[in-house]
CSV table of C-alpha atoms and ligand atoms in Angstrom, one decimal:
chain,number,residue,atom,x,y,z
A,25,UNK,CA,40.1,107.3,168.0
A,26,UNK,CA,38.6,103.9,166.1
A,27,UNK,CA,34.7,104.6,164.9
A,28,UNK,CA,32.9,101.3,165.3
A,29,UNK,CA,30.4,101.2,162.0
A,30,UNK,CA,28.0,98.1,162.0
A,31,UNK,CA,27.1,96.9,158.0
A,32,UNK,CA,23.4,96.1,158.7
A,33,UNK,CA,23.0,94.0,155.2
A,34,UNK,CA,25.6,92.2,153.1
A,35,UNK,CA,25.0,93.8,150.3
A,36,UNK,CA,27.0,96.9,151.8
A,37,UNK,CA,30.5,95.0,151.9
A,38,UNK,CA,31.2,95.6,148.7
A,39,UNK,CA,30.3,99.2,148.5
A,40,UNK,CA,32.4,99.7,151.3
A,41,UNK,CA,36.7,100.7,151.7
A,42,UNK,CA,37.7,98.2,154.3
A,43,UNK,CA,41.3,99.4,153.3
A,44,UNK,CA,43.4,99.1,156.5
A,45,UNK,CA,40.3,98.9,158.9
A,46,UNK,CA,39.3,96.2,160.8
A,47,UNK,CA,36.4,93.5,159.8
A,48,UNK,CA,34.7,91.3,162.1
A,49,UNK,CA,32.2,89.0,160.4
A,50,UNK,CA,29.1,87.8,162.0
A,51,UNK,CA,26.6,85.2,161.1
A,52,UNK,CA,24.9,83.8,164.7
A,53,UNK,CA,23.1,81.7,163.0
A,54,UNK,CA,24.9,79.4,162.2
A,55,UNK,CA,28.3,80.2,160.6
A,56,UNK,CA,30.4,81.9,162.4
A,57,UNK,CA,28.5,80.0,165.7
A,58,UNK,CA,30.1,76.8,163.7
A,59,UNK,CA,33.9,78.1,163.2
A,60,UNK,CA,33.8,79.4,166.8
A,61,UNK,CA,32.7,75.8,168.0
A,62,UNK,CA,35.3,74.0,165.7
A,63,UNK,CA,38.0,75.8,166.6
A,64,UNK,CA,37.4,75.0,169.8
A,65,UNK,CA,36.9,71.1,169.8
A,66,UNK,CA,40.7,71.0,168.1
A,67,UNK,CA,39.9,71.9,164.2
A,68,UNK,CA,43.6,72.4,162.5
A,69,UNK,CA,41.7,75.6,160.3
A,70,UNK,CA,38.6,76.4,158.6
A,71,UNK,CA,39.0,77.2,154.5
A,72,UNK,CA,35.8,79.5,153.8
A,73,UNK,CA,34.3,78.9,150.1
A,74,UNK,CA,32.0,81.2,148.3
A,75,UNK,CA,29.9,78.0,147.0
A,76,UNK,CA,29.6,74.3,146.5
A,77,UNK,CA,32.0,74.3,143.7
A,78,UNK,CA,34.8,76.1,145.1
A,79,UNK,CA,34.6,73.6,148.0
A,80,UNK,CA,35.0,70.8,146.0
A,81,UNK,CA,37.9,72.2,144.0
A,82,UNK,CA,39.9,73.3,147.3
A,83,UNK,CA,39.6,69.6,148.4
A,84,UNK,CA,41.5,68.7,145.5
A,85,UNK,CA,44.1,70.5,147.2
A,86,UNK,CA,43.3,69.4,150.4
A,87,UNK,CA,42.2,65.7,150.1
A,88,UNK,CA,42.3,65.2,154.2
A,89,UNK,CA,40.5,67.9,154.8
A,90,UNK,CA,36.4,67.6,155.6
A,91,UNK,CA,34.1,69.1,153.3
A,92,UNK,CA,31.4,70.9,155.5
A,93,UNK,CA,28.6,73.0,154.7
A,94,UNK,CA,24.9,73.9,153.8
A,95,UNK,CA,22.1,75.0,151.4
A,96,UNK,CA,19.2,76.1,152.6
A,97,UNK,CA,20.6,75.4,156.0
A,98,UNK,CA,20.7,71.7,155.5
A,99,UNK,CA,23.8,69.1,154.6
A,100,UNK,CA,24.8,69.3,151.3
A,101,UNK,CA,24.6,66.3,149.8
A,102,UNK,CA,28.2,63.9,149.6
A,103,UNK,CA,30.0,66.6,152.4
A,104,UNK,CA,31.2,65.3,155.7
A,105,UNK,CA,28.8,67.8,158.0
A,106,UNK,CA,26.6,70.5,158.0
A,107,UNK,CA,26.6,73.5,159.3
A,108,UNK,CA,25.4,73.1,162.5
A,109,UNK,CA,27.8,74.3,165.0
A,110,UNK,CA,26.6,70.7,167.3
A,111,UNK,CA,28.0,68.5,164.9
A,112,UNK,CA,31.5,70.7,165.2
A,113,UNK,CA,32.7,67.9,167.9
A,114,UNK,CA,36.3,67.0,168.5
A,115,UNK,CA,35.4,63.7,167.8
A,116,UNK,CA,34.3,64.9,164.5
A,117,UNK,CA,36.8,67.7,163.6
A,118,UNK,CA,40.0,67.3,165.7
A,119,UNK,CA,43.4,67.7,164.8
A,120,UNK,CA,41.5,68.2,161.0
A,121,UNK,CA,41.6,70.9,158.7
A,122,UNK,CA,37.7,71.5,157.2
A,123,UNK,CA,36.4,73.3,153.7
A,124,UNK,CA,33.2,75.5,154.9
A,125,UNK,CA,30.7,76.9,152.6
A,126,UNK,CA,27.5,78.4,153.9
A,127,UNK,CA,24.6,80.6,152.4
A,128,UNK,CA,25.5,83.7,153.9
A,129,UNK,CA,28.9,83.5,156.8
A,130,UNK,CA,31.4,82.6,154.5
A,131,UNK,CA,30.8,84.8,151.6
A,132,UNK,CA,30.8,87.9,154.2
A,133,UNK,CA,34.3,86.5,155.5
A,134,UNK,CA,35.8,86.4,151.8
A,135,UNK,CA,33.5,89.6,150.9
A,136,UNK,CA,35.5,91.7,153.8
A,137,UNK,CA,38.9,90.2,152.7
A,138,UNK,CA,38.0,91.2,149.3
A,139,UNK,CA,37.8,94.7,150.5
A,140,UNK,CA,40.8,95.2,151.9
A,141,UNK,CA,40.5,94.7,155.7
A,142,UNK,CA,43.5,94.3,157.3
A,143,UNK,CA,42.3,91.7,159.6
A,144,UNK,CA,39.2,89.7,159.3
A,145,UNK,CA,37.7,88.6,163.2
A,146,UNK,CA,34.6,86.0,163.4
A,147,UNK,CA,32.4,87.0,166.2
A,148,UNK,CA,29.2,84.9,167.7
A,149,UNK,CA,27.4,85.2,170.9
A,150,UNK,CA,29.7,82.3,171.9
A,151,UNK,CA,33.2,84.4,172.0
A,152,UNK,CA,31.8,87.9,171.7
A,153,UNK,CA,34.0,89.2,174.8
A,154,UNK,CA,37.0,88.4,173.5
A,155,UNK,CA,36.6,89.2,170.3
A,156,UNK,CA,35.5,93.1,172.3
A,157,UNK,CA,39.0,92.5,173.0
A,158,UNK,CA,41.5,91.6,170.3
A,159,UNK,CA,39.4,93.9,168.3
A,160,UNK,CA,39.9,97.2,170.9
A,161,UNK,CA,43.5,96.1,171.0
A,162,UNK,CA,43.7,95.5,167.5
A,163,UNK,CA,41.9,98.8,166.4
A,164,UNK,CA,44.3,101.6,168.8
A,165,UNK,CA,47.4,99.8,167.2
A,166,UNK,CA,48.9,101.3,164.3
A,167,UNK,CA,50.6,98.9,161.9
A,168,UNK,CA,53.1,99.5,159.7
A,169,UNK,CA,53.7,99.9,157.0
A,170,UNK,CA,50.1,101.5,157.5
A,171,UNK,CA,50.0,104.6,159.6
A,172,UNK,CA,48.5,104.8,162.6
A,173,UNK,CA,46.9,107.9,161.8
A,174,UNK,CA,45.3,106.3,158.8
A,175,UNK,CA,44.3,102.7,160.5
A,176,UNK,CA,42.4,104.5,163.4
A,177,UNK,CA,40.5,106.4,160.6
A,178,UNK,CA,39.9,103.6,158.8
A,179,UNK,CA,38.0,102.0,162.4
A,180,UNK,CA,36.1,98.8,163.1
A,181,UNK,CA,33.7,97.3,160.8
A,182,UNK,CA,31.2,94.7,162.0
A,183,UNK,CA,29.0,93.1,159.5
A,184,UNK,CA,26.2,91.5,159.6
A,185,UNK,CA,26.2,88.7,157.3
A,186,UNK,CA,22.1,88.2,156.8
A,187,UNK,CA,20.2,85.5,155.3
A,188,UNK,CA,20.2,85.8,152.1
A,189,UNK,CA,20.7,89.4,151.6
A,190,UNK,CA,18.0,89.9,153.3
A,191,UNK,CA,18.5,91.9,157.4
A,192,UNK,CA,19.0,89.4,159.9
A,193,UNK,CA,17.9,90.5,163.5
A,194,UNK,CA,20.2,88.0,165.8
A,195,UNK,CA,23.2,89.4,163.8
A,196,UNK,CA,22.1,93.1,164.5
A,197,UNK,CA,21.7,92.2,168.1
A,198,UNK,CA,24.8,90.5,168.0
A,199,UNK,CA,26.8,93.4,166.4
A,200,UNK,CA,24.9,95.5,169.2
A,201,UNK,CA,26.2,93.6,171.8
A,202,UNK,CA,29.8,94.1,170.3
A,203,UNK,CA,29.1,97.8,169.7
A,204,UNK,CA,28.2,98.0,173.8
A,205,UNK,CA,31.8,96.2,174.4
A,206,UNK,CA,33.7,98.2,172.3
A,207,UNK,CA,32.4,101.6,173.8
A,208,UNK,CA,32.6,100.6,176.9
A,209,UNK,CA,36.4,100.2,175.8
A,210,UNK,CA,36.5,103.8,174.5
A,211,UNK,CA,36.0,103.2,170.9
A,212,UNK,CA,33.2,105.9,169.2
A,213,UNK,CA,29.9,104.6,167.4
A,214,UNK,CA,29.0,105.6,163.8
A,215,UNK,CA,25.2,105.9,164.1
A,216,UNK,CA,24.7,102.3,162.7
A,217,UNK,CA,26.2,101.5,165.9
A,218,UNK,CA,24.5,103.5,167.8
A,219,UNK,CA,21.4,101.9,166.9
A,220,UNK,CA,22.9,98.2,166.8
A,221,UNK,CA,23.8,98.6,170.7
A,222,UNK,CA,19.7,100.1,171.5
A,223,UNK,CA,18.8,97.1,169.4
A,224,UNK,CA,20.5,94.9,171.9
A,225,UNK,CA,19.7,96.6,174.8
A,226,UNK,CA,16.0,95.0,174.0
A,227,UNK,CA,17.4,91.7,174.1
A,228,UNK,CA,20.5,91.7,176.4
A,229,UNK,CA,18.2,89.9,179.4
A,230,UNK,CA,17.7,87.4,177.1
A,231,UNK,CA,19.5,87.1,173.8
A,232,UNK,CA,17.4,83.3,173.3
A,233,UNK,CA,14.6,85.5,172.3
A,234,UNK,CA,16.0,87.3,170.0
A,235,UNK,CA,16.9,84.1,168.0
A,236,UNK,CA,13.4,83.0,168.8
A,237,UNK,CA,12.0,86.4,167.5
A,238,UNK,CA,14.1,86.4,164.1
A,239,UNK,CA,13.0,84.8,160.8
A,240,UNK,CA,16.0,82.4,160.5
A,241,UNK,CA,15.7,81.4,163.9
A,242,UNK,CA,12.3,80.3,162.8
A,243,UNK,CA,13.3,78.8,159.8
A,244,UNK,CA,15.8,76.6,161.6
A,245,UNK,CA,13.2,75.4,163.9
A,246,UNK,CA,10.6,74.4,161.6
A,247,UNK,CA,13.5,72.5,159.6
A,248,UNK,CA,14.9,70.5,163.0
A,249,UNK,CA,17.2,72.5,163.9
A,250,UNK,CA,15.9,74.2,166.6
A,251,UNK,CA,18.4,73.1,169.0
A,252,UNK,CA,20.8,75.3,167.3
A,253,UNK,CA,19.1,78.2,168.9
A,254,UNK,CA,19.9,77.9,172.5
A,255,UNK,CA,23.4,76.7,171.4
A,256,UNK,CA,24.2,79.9,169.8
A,257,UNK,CA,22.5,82.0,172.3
A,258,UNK,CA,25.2,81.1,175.4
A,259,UNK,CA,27.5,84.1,175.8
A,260,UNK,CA,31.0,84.2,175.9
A,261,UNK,CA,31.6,80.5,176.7
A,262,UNK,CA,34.9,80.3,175.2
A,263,UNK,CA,37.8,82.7,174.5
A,264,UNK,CA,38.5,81.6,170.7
A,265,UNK,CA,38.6,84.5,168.4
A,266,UNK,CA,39.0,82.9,164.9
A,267,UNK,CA,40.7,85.1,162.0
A,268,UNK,CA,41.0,85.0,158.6
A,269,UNK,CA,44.8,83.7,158.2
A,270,UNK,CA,45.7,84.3,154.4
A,271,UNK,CA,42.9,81.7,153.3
A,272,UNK,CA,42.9,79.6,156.6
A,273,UNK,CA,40.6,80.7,159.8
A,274,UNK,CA,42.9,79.7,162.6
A,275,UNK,CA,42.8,81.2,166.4
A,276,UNK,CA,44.1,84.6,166.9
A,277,UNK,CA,46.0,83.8,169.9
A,278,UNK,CA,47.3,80.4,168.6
A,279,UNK,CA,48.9,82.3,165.8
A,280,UNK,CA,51.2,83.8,168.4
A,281,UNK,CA,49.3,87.5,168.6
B,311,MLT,C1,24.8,80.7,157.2
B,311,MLT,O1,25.3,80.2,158.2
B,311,MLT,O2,25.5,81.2,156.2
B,311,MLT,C2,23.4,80.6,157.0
B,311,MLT,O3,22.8,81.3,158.1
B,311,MLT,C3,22.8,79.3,156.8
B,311,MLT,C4,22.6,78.3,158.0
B,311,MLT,O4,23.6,77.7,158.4
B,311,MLT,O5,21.5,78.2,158.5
């Protein structure tokens, strides 16, 4: 059987054998909040970057493509949008392909490619029962030329993506809430599970407050963007489960799985 183990900081990705498992990378606030979002208003994919200069070099591959991201959660300067998953409109991403970079989503995206999962999910509040299940499904298939045997020991591995290495509680809650899903769906909990899902039971009545309640959410309020918070707090308001495509986020089901 699949063992769900939740990465509480970042800076466990990379001391971590991914090897055949399965990732799924969240940041609620705001990145993978923002891919879910674009995906959904018609975006053609979503190339993560590590960093400012790796997003302008890919758009010299990509000259159509937008250029979005942030520093300290605001605009970067010259690029076509933030990171705030409102501004993630069809009228401003349809039919487009986009260049993201972020503080902390995207580097835990490339981080979990890095170590060797063999799928990489994005998972928010927004699309968090349907990500329970691709990932259930995804997690008691064997692949070849993996073994099954040796996928479901490699299990499930939700990160947390933080802010700035630091523990983020909206993403713990988060991976909580995904940890509930996935044992509900007969999947076993490493004890970092285990205490993600007791972290969300605190919150489950009203995941707003655990936004409201973390430092980033805090952080994003006192800089504007405290719209962002109830935004991200809506659950399961859309079926997209975005995944890491060679180099391209694209939707899971529109990719013909
Ligand atoms: C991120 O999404 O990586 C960070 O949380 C920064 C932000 O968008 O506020």
């Amino acid at each position: 059987m699949s063992k769900v183990h939740v990465l509480r900081l970042p800076g466990q990705i990379g001391k971590t054998d991914m090897a055949l498992g399965v990732a799924v990378v969240i940041d609620v606030l705001r990145a993978t909040s923002s891919i879910v979002t674009a995906l959904s208003s018609g975006s053609t994919g979503i190339i993560p970057a590590a960093n400012r200069e790796e997003a302008l070099k890919l758009r010299e591959s990509y000259p159509d493509s937008l250029l979005c991201g942030e520093e300290q959660s605001k605009i970067i300067p010259g690029f076509d949008l933030g990171n705030s998953p409102r501004d993630f409109t069809p009228e401003n991403v349809q039919g487009k392909k986009l260049i993201l970079t972020t503080s902390n989503g995207t580097k835990a995206i490339l981080g979990a490619k890095a170590q060797g999962a063999s799928a990489v999910f994005m998972c928010s509040f927004l699309n968090i029962d349907a990500v329970a299940k691709t990932v259930a499904c995804e997690a008691s298939r064997g692949d070849a030329p993996h073994d099954e045997a040796s996928r479901k020991e490699k299990g499930v591995f939700v990160i947390c993506s933080g802010s700035h290495g630091e523990f983020s509680l909206e993403d713990f809650v988060c991976a909580g809430a995904l940890a509930d899903r996935l044992a509900n769906k007969g999947l076993a909990l490493e004890e970092s599970a285990t205490e993600a899902r007791h972290a969300y039971f605190q919150y489950r009545d009203d995941i707003l407050q655990a936004l409201h309640d973390s430092q980033h959410g805090k952080y994003l309020e006192a800089i504007g963007y405290g719209a962002d918070l109830p935004y991200c707090a809506r659950v399961s308001v859309t079926s997209i489960v975005p995944y890491l495509a060679d180099h391209v986020i694209q939707e899971y089901a529109a990719a013909g799985h």
